[in-house]
Coordinates of C-alpha atoms and ligand atoms in Angstrom, one line a residue:
X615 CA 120.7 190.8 -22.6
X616 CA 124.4 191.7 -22.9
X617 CA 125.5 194.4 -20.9
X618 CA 128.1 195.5 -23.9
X619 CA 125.7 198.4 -25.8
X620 CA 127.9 199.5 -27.3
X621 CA 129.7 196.6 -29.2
X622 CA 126.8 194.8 -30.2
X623 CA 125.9 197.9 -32.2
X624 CA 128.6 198.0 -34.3
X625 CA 129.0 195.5 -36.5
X626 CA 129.0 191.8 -35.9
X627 CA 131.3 189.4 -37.3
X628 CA 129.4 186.8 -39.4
X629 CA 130.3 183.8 -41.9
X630 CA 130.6 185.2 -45.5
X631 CA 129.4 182.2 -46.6
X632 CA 126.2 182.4 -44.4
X633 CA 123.5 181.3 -46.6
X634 CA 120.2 183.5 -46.2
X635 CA 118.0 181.4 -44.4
X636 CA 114.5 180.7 -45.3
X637 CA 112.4 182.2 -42.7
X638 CA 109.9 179.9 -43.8
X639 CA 108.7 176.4 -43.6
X640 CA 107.9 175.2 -47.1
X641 CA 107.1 178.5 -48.7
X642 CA 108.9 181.5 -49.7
X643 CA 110.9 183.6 -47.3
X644 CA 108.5 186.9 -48.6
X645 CA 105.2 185.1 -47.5
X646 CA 106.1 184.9 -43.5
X647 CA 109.5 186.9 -43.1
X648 CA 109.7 190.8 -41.1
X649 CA 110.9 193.4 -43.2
X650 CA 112.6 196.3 -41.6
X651 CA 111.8 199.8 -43.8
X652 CA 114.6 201.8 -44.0
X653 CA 113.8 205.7 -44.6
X654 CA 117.0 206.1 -45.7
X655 CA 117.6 209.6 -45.2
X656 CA 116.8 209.5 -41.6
X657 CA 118.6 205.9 -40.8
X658 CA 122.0 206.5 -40.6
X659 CA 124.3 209.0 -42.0
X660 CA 128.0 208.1 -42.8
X661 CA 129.5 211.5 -44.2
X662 CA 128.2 214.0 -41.8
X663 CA 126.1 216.0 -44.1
X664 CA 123.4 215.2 -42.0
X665 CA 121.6 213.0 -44.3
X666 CA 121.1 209.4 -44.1
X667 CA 123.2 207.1 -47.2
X668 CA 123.6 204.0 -48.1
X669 CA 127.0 203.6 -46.4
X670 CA 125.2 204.3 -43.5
X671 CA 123.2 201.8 -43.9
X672 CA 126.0 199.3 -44.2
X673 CA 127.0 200.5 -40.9
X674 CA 124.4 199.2 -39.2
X675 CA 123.5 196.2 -40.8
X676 CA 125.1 194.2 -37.5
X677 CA 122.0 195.8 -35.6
X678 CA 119.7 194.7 -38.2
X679 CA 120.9 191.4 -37.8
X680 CA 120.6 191.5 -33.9
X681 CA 117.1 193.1 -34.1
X682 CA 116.4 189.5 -36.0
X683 CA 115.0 190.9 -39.7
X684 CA 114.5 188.8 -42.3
X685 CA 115.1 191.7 -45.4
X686 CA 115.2 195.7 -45.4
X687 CA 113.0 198.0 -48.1
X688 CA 115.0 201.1 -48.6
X689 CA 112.8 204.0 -49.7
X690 CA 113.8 205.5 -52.8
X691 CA 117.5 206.7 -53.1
X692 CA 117.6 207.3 -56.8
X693 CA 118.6 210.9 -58.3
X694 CA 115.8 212.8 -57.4
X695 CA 115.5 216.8 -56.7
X696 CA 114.4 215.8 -53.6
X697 CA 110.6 217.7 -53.0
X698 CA 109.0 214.3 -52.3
X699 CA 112.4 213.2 -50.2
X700 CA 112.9 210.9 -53.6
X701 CA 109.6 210.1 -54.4
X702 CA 110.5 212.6 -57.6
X703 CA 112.8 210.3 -59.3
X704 CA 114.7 211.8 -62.0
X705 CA 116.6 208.5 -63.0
X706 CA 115.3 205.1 -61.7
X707 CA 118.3 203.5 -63.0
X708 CA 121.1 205.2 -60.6
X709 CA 122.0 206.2 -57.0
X710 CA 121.0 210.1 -55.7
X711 CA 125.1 211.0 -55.1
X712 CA 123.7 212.3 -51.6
X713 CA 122.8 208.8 -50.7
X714 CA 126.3 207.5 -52.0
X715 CA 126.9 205.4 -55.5
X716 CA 125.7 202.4 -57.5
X717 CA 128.9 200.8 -56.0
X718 CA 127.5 201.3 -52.5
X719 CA 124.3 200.2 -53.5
X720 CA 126.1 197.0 -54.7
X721 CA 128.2 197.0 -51.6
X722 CA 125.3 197.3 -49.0
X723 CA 123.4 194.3 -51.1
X724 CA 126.7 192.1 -50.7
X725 CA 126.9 193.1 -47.1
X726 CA 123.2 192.3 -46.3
X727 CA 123.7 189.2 -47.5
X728 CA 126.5 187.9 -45.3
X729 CA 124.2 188.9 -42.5
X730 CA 121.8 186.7 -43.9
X731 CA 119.4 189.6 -44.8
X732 CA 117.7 190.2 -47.8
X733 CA 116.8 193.4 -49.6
X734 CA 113.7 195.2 -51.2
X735 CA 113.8 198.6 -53.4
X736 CA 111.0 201.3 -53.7
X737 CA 110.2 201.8 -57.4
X738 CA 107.7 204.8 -58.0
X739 CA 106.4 203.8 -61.1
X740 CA 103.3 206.0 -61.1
X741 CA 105.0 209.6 -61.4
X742 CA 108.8 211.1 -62.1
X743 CA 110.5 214.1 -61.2
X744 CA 109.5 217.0 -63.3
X745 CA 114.0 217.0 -63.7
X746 CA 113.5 213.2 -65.2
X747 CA 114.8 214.0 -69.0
X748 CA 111.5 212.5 -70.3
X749 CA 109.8 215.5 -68.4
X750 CA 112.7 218.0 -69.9
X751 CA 112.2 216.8 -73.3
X752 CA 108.2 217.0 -72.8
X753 CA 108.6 220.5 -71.9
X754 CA 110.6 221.8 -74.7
X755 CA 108.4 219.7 -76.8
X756 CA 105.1 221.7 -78.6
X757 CA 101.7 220.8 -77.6
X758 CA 100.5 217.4 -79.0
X759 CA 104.3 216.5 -79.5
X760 CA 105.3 212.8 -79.1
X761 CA 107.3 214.2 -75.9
X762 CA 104.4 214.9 -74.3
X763 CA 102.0 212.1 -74.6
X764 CA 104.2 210.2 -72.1
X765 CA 102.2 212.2 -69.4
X766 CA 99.2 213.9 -69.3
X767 CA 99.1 217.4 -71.3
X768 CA 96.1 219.1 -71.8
X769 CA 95.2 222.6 -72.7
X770 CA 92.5 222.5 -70.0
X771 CA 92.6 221.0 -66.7
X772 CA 89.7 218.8 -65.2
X773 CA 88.8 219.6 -61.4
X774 CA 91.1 216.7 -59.8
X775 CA 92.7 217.5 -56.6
X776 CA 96.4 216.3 -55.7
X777 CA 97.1 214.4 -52.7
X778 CA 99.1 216.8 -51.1
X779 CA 96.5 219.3 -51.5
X780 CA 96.1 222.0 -54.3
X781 CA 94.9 220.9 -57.7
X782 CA 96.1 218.2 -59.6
X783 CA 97.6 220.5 -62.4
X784 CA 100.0 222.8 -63.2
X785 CA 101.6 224.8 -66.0
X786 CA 104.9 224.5 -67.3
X787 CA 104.8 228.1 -68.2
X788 CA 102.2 230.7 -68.7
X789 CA 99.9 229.9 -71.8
X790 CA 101.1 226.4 -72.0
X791 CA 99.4 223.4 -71.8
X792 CA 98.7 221.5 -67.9
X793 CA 100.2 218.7 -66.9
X794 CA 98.6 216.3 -64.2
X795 CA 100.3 215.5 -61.1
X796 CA 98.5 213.8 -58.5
X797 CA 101.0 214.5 -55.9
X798 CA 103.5 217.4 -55.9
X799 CA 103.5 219.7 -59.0
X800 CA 107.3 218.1 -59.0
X801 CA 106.3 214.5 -59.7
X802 CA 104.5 214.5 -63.3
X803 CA 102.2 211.6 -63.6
X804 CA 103.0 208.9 -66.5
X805 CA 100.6 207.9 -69.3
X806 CA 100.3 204.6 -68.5
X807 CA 98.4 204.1 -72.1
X808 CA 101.8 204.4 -73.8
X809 CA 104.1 201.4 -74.7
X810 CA 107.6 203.4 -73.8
X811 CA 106.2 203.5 -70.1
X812 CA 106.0 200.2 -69.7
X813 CA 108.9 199.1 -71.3
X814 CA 110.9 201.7 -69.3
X815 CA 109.4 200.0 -66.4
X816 CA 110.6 196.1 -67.3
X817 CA 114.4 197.7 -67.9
X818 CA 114.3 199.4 -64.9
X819 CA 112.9 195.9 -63.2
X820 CA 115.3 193.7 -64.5
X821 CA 118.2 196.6 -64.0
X822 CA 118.0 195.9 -60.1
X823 CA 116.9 192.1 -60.3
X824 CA 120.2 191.3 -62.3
X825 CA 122.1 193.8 -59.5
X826 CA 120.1 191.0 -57.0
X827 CA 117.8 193.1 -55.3
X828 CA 114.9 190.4 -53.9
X829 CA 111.8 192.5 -54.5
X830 CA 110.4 195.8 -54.8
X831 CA 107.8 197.6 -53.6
X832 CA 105.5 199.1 -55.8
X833 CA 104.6 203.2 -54.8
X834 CA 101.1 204.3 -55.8
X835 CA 100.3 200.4 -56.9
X836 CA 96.5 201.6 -57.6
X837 CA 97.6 204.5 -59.7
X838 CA 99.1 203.5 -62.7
X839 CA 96.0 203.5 -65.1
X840 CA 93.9 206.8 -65.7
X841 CA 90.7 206.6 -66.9
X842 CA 90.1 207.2 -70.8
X843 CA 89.7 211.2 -70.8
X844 CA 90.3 211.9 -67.5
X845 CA 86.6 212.8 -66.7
X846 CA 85.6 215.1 -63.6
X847 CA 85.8 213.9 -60.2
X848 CA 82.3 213.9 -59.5
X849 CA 82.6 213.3 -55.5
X850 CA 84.0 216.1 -53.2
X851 CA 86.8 217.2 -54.2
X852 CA 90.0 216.5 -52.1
X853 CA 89.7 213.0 -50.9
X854 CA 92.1 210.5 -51.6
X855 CA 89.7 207.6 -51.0
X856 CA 86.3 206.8 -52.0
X857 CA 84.1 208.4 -48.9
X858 CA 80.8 208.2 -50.6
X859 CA 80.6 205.4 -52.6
X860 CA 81.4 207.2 -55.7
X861 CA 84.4 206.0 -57.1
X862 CA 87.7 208.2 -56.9
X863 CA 88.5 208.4 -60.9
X864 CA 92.2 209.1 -60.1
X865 CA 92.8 205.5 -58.7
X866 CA 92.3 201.8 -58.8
X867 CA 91.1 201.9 -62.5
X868 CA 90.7 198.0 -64.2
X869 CA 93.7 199.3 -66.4
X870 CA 95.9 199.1 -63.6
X871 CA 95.9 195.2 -63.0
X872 CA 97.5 194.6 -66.7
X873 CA 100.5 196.2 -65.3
X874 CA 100.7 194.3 -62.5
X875 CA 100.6 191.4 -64.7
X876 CA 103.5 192.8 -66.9
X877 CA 105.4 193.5 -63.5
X878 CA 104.6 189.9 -62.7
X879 CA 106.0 188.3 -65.9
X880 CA 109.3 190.3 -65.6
X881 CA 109.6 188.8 -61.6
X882 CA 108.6 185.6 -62.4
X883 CA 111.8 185.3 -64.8
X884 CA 114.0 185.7 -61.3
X885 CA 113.1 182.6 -59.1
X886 CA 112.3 184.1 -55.3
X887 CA 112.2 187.9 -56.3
X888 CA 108.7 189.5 -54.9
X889 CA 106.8 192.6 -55.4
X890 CA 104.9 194.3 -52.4
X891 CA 102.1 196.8 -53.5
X892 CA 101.3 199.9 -52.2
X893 CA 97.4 199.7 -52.6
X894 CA 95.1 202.0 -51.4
X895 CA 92.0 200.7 -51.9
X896 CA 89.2 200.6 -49.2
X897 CA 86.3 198.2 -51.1
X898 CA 87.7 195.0 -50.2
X899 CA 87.0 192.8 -53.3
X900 CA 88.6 195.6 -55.1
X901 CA 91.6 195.8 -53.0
X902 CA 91.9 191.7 -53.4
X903 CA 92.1 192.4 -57.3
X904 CA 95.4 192.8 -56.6
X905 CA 96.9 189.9 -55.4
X906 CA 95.9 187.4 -57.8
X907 CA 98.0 184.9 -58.4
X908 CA 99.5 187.0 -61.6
X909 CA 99.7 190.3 -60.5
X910 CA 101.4 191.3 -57.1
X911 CA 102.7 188.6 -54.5
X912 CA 101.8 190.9 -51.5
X913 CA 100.0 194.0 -50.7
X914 CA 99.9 196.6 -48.1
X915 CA 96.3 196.6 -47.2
X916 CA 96.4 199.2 -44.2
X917 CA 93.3 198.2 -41.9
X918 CA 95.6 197.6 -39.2
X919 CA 97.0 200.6 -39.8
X920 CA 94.3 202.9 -39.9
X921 CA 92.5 201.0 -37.3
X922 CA 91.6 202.9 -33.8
X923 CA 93.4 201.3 -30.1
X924 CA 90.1 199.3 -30.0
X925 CA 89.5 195.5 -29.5
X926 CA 86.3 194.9 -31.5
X927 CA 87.6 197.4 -34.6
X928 CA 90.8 195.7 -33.9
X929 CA 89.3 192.1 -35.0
X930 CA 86.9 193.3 -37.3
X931 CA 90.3 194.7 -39.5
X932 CA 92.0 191.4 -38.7
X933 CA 89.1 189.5 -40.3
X934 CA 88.8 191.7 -43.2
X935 CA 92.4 191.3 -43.7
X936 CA 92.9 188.0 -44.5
X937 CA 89.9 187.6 -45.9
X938 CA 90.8 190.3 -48.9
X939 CA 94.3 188.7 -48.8
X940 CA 92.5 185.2 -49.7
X941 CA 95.0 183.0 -50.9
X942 CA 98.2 185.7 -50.5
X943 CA 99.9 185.8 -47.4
X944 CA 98.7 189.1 -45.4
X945 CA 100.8 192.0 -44.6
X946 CA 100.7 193.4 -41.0
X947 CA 101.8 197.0 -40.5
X948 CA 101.5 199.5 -37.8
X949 CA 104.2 201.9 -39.3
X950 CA 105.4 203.7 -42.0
X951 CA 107.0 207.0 -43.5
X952 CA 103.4 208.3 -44.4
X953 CA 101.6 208.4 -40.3
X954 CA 102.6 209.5 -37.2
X955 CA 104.6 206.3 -35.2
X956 CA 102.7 204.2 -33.4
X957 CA 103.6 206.1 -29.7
X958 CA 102.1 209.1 -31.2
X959 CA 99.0 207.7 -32.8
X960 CA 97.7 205.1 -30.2
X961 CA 98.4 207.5 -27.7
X962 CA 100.8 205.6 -25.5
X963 CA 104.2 203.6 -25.6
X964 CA 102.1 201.1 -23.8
X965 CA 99.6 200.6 -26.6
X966 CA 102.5 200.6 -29.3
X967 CA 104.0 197.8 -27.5
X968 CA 100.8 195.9 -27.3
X969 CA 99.8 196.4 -30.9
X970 CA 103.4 194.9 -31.8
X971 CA 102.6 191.8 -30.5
X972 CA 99.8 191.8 -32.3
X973 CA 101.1 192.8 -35.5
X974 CA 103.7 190.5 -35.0
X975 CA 101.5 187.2 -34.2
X976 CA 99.8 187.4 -37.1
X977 CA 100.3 184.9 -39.9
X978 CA 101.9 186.5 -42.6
X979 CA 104.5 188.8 -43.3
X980 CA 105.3 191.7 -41.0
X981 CA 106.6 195.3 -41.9
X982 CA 108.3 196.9 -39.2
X983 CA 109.2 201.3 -39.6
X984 CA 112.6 202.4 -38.5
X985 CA 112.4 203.7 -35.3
X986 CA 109.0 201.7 -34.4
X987 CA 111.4 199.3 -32.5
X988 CA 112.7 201.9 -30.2
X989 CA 109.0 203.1 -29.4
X990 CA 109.9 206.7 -30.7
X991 CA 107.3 209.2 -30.7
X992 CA 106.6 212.1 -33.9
X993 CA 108.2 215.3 -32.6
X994 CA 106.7 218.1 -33.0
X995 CA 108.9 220.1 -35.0
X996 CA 108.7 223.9 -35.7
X997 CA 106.8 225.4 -38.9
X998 CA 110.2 226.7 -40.3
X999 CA 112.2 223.1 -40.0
X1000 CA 108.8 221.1 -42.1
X1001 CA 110.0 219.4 -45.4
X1002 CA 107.1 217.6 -46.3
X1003 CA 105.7 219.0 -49.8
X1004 CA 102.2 219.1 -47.8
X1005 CA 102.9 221.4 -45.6
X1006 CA 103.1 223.9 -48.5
X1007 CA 100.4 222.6 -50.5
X1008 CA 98.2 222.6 -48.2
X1009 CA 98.7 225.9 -47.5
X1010 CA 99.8 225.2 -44.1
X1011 CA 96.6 223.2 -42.8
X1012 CA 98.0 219.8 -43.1
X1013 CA 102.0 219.5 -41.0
X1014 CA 102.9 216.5 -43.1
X1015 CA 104.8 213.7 -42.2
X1016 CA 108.0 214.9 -41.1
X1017 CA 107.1 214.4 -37.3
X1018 CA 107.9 210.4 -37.9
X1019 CA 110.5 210.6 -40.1
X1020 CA 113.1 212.2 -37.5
X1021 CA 116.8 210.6 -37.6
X1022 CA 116.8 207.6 -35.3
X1023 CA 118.8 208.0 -32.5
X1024 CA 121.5 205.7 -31.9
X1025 CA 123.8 206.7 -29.5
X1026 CA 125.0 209.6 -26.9
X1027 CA 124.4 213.3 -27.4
X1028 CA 122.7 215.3 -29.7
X1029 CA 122.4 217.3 -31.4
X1030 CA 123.5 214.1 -34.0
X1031 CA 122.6 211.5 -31.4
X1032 CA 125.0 209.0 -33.5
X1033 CA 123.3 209.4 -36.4
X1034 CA 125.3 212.3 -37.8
X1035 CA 128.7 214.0 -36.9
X1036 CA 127.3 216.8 -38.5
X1037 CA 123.4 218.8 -38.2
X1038 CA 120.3 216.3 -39.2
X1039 CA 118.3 217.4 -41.5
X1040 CA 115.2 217.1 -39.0
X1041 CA 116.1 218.7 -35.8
X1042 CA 116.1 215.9 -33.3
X1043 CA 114.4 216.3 -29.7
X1044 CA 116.3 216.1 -26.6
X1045 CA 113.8 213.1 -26.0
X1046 CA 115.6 211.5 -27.9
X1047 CA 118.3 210.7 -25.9
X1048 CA 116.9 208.6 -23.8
X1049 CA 115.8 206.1 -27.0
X1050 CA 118.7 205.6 -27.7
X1051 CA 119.5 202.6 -29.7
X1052 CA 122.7 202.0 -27.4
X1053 CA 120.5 202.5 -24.2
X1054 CA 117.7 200.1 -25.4
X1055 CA 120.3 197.5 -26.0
X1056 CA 121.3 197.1 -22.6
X1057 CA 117.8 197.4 -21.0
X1058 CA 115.7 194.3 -21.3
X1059 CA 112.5 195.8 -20.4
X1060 CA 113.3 198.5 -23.4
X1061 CA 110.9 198.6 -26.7
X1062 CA 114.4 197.2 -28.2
X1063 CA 114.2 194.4 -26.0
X1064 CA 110.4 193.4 -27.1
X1065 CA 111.0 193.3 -30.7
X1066 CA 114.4 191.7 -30.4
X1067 CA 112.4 188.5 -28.4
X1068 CA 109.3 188.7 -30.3
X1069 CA 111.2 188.3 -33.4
X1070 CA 113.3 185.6 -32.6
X1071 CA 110.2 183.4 -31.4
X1072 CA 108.5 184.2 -34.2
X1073 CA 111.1 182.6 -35.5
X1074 CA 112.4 180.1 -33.7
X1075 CA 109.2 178.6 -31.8
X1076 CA 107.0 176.2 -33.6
X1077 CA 103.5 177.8 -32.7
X1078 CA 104.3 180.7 -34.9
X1079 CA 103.6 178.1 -38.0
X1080 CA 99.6 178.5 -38.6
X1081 CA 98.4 180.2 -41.8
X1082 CA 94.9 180.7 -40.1
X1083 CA 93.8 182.2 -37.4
X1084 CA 90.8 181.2 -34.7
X1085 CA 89.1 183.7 -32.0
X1086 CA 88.9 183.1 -28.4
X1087 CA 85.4 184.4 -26.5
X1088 CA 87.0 187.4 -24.8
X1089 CA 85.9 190.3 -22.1
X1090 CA 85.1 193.3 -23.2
X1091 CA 87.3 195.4 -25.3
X1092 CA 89.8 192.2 -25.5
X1093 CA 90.5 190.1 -27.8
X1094 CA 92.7 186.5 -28.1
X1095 CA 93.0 184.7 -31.2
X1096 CA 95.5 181.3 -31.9
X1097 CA 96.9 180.3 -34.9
X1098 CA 95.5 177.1 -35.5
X1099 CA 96.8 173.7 -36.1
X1100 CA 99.6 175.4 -32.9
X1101 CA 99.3 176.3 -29.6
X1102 CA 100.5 180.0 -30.2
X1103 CA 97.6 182.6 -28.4
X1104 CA 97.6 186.3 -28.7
X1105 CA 95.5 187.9 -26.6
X1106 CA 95.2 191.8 -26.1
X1107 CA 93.4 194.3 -23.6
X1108 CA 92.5 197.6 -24.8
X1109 CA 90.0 198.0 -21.7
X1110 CA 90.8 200.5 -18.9
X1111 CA 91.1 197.0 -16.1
X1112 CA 93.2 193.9 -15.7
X1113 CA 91.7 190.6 -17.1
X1114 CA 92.4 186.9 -16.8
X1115 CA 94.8 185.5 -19.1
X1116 CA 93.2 182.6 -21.3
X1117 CA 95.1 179.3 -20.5
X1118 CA 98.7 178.7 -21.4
X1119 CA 102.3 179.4 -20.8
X1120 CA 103.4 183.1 -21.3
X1121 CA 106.2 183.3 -23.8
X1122 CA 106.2 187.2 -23.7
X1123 CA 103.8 190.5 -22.8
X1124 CA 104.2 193.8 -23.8
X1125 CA 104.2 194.9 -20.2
X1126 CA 104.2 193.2 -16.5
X1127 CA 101.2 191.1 -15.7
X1128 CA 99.2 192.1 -12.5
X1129 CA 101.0 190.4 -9.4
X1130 CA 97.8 188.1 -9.8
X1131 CA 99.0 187.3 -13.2
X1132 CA 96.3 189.3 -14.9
X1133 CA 96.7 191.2 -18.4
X1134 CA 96.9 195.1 -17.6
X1135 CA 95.0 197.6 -19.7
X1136 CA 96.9 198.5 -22.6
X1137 CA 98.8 195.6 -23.0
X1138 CA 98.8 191.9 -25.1
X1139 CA 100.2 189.0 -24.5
X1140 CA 101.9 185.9 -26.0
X1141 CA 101.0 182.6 -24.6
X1142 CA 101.4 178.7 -25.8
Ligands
NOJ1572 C1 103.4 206.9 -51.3 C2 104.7 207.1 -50.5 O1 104.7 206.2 -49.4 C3 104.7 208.5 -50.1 O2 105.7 208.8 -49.2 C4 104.8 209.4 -51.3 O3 104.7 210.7 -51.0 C5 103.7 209.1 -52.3 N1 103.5 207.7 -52.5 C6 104.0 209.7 -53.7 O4 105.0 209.0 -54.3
MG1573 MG1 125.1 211.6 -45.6

């Protein structure tokens, strides 16, 4: 490592004329490239008003490019009220001024580029802010009214619960009809029955494809069809997912796949643009509806997420994984802006080092969190600084997911830590200080350090190549898998002793090996 922190965060000076790169051999950069998700609000913030922006974001693109990213999603930074942090879109067609303009959003994409990085947007198709001027209009409109049958009106509610807790439906005054909302009462569901929805959606598609955005993710992809009449929810009420085996009628209804196919026809029109789904799903031939080869081109399928620190669970996920993916390239996550990071939730910075390795060995494409590179850990923030709609909804029981969307630290002292000049709109921890990206930089036994070399032999060395994977006979509570057709092994020891290491050269652990070379608890390993 360099010993300079300090300039190699700022900035480095690249080739304009850098063609992006395709991370891939023979296939599309989207199928095996590592996407960096930028919660843009908490990334960087340029103007001191303690909010991330986009011209933030330019700021650090030189880090991006050191960290060794193929593209960045942003999450949503259209004008939105703000009660879902801008998953209440009021216009999907222009910037939020808080997060800067559409000249800055044209600006960071020309930027990215000459780093040779690409970039995805968030599009929240299933729901708009209750300020979107459809929503207005619908309001001032009379019951039955044209306005209104772009969501879901009716003079009485059914018994569906919202995500965040709470019914599903509110009033727009007293003795008016209900609308549904499956999240916050501030983000209106669409009626995805009616043909101004979906052509709103096509414009707003080929809006950002002709600005060159190279893919979007879809939010809510398994939302947007609602069953004909919107019967009861005959299951408990409250879940999100289908617990019982009766099926959740709020989500993952056949309707939904024709609009994947409609999103699909307006991609297809823009040679290497992609679309990554949101889809939560858990019945597995379900969930694999939606990556045929007409609909979506990837999918977040969450196992690995949701999966325990737990070698045999661990595999079992991986299996299931790219089985349901089939012929799609999988997607490996272990972090987003929805669960606590991975320090918090596996317990240890040691096992969030060890399940990077894994997540990152994989064949496929990898999502990485901001922050999940610097091993930060959820703080614990006070009741009166949560954001998160939940916390309300839920009438206090449920925190929310502020504790991972903290600013990420960059540099010296807080309270700003670089991010901001002025007060972030998360407190950030003293903790923090010593993450620092600045301080990771310089360390090579940081969490930095580990993704910075993981990524660049995932990208430089050949074993990384295999589209399959094959297991290894393993101890108990380890696991070791190769790619096949290379010599790459992954192996990984979530036991409580040291093991052997199978045969091979080590390219990289997420901790020191025993002095008898033996893989610690808590810790994987890279060999070839
Ligand atoms: C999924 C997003 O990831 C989450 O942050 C958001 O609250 C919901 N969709 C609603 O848009
Ligand atoms: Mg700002």
């Amino acid at each position: 490592m360099r010993g300079d922190g300090e300039t190699e965060l700022a900035e480095s000076t690249v080739d304009a004329e850098t063609p992006l790169a395709d991370a891939t051999v023979g296939g599309e950069w989207w199928a095996t490239g590592v996407v960096y998700q930028v919660y843009v609000r908490s990334f960087a913030d340029s103007d001191g008003d303690g909010v991330g922006d986009l011209a933030g974001v330019r700021s650090r693109l030189g880090y991006l490019e050191l960290l060794g990213v193929d593209a960045l999603w942003l999450s949503p930074v259209y004008p939105s009220p703000g009660v879902d942090h801008g998953y209440d879109v009021s216009d999907p067609r222009d910037i939020d001024p808080l997060f800067g303009s559409l000249d800055d959003f044209d600006g960071l994409l020309a930027d990215a580029r000459r780093h040779g990085i690409r970039v995805i947007i968030d599009l929240v198709p299933n729901h708009t802010s209750d300020q979107h001027e459809w929503f207005r209009a619908a309001v001032s409109a009379a019951p039955g009214s044209p306005e209104r049958s772009r969501y879901h009106f009716q003079s009485e509610p059914n018994n569906w619960q919202s995500v965040f807790g709470g019914p599903a439906w509110s009033r727009v005054a007293p003795e008016d009809e209900y609308y549904l909302h499956l999240f916050a009462p501030g983000q209106p569901d669409l009626n995805w029955a009616h043909p101004e929805v979906r052509e709103d959606l096509e414009k707003t598609l080929r809006f950002w494809c002709d600005r060159g955005v190279d893919g979007v993710r879809i939010d809510v992809a398994h939302g947007l069809a609602k069953p004909e009449g919107l019967p009861d929810d005959r299951r408990q009420p409250g879940w999100t997912v289908v617990e019982d085996g009766t099926p959740d009628p709020r989500f993952d209804q056949d309707g939904v796949h024709e609009v994947h196919r409609l999103i699909r026809g307006v991609l297809d029109r823009y040679p290497g643009r992609m679309a990554v789904g949101e889809v939560i799903v858990r019945d597995d031939a379900r969930w694999s509806a939606y990556v045929r080869p007409d609909e979506l081109h990837l999918a977040f399928h969450f196992g690995l997420l949701n999966c325990p620190f737990a070698a045999d669970e661990i595999r079992d996920t991986i299996d299931r994984t790219i089985a349901a993916a089939g012929s799609a390239p999988a997607v490996w996550t272990i972090a987003n802006h929805d669960v606590p990071h991975p320090v918090t939730r596996y317990g240890s910075l040691e096992r969030a080092r060890a399940m990077a390795l894994i997540a990152l060995a994989l064949p496929g494409t990898a999502y990485l969190y901001n922050g999940e590179e610097l091993g930060l850990p959820d703080v614990d923030l006070p009741d009166s600084a949560l954001q998160d709609p939940t916390w309300r909804l839920s009438g206090g029981t449920d925190r929310g997911r502020d504790g991972c969307r903290v600013p990420i630290p960059w540099e010296g002292e807080g309270p700003g830590y670089g991010f901001t000049t002025g007060t972030p709109w998360l407190p950030m921890p003293e903790s923090y200080g010593a993450l620092t990206a600045a301080e990771q930089l310089e360390d090579p036994d940081s969490t930095l350090s580990l993704y910075r070399r993981a990524l660049e032999l995932r990208k430089e060395h050949p074993a990384f190549r295999g589209a399959q994977i094959e297991w290894f006979g393993a101890p108990e509570n380890c696991l070791a898998f190769r790619r096949v057709g290379t010599t790459l092994v992954c192996a990984l020891n979530t036991g409580d002793r040291p093991v052997p290491l199978p045969p091979g050269d080590v390219l990289l652990t997420s901790a020191d090996l025993t002095e008898n070379g033996e893989l610690p608890a808590d810790t994987a390993a890279w060999l070839a």
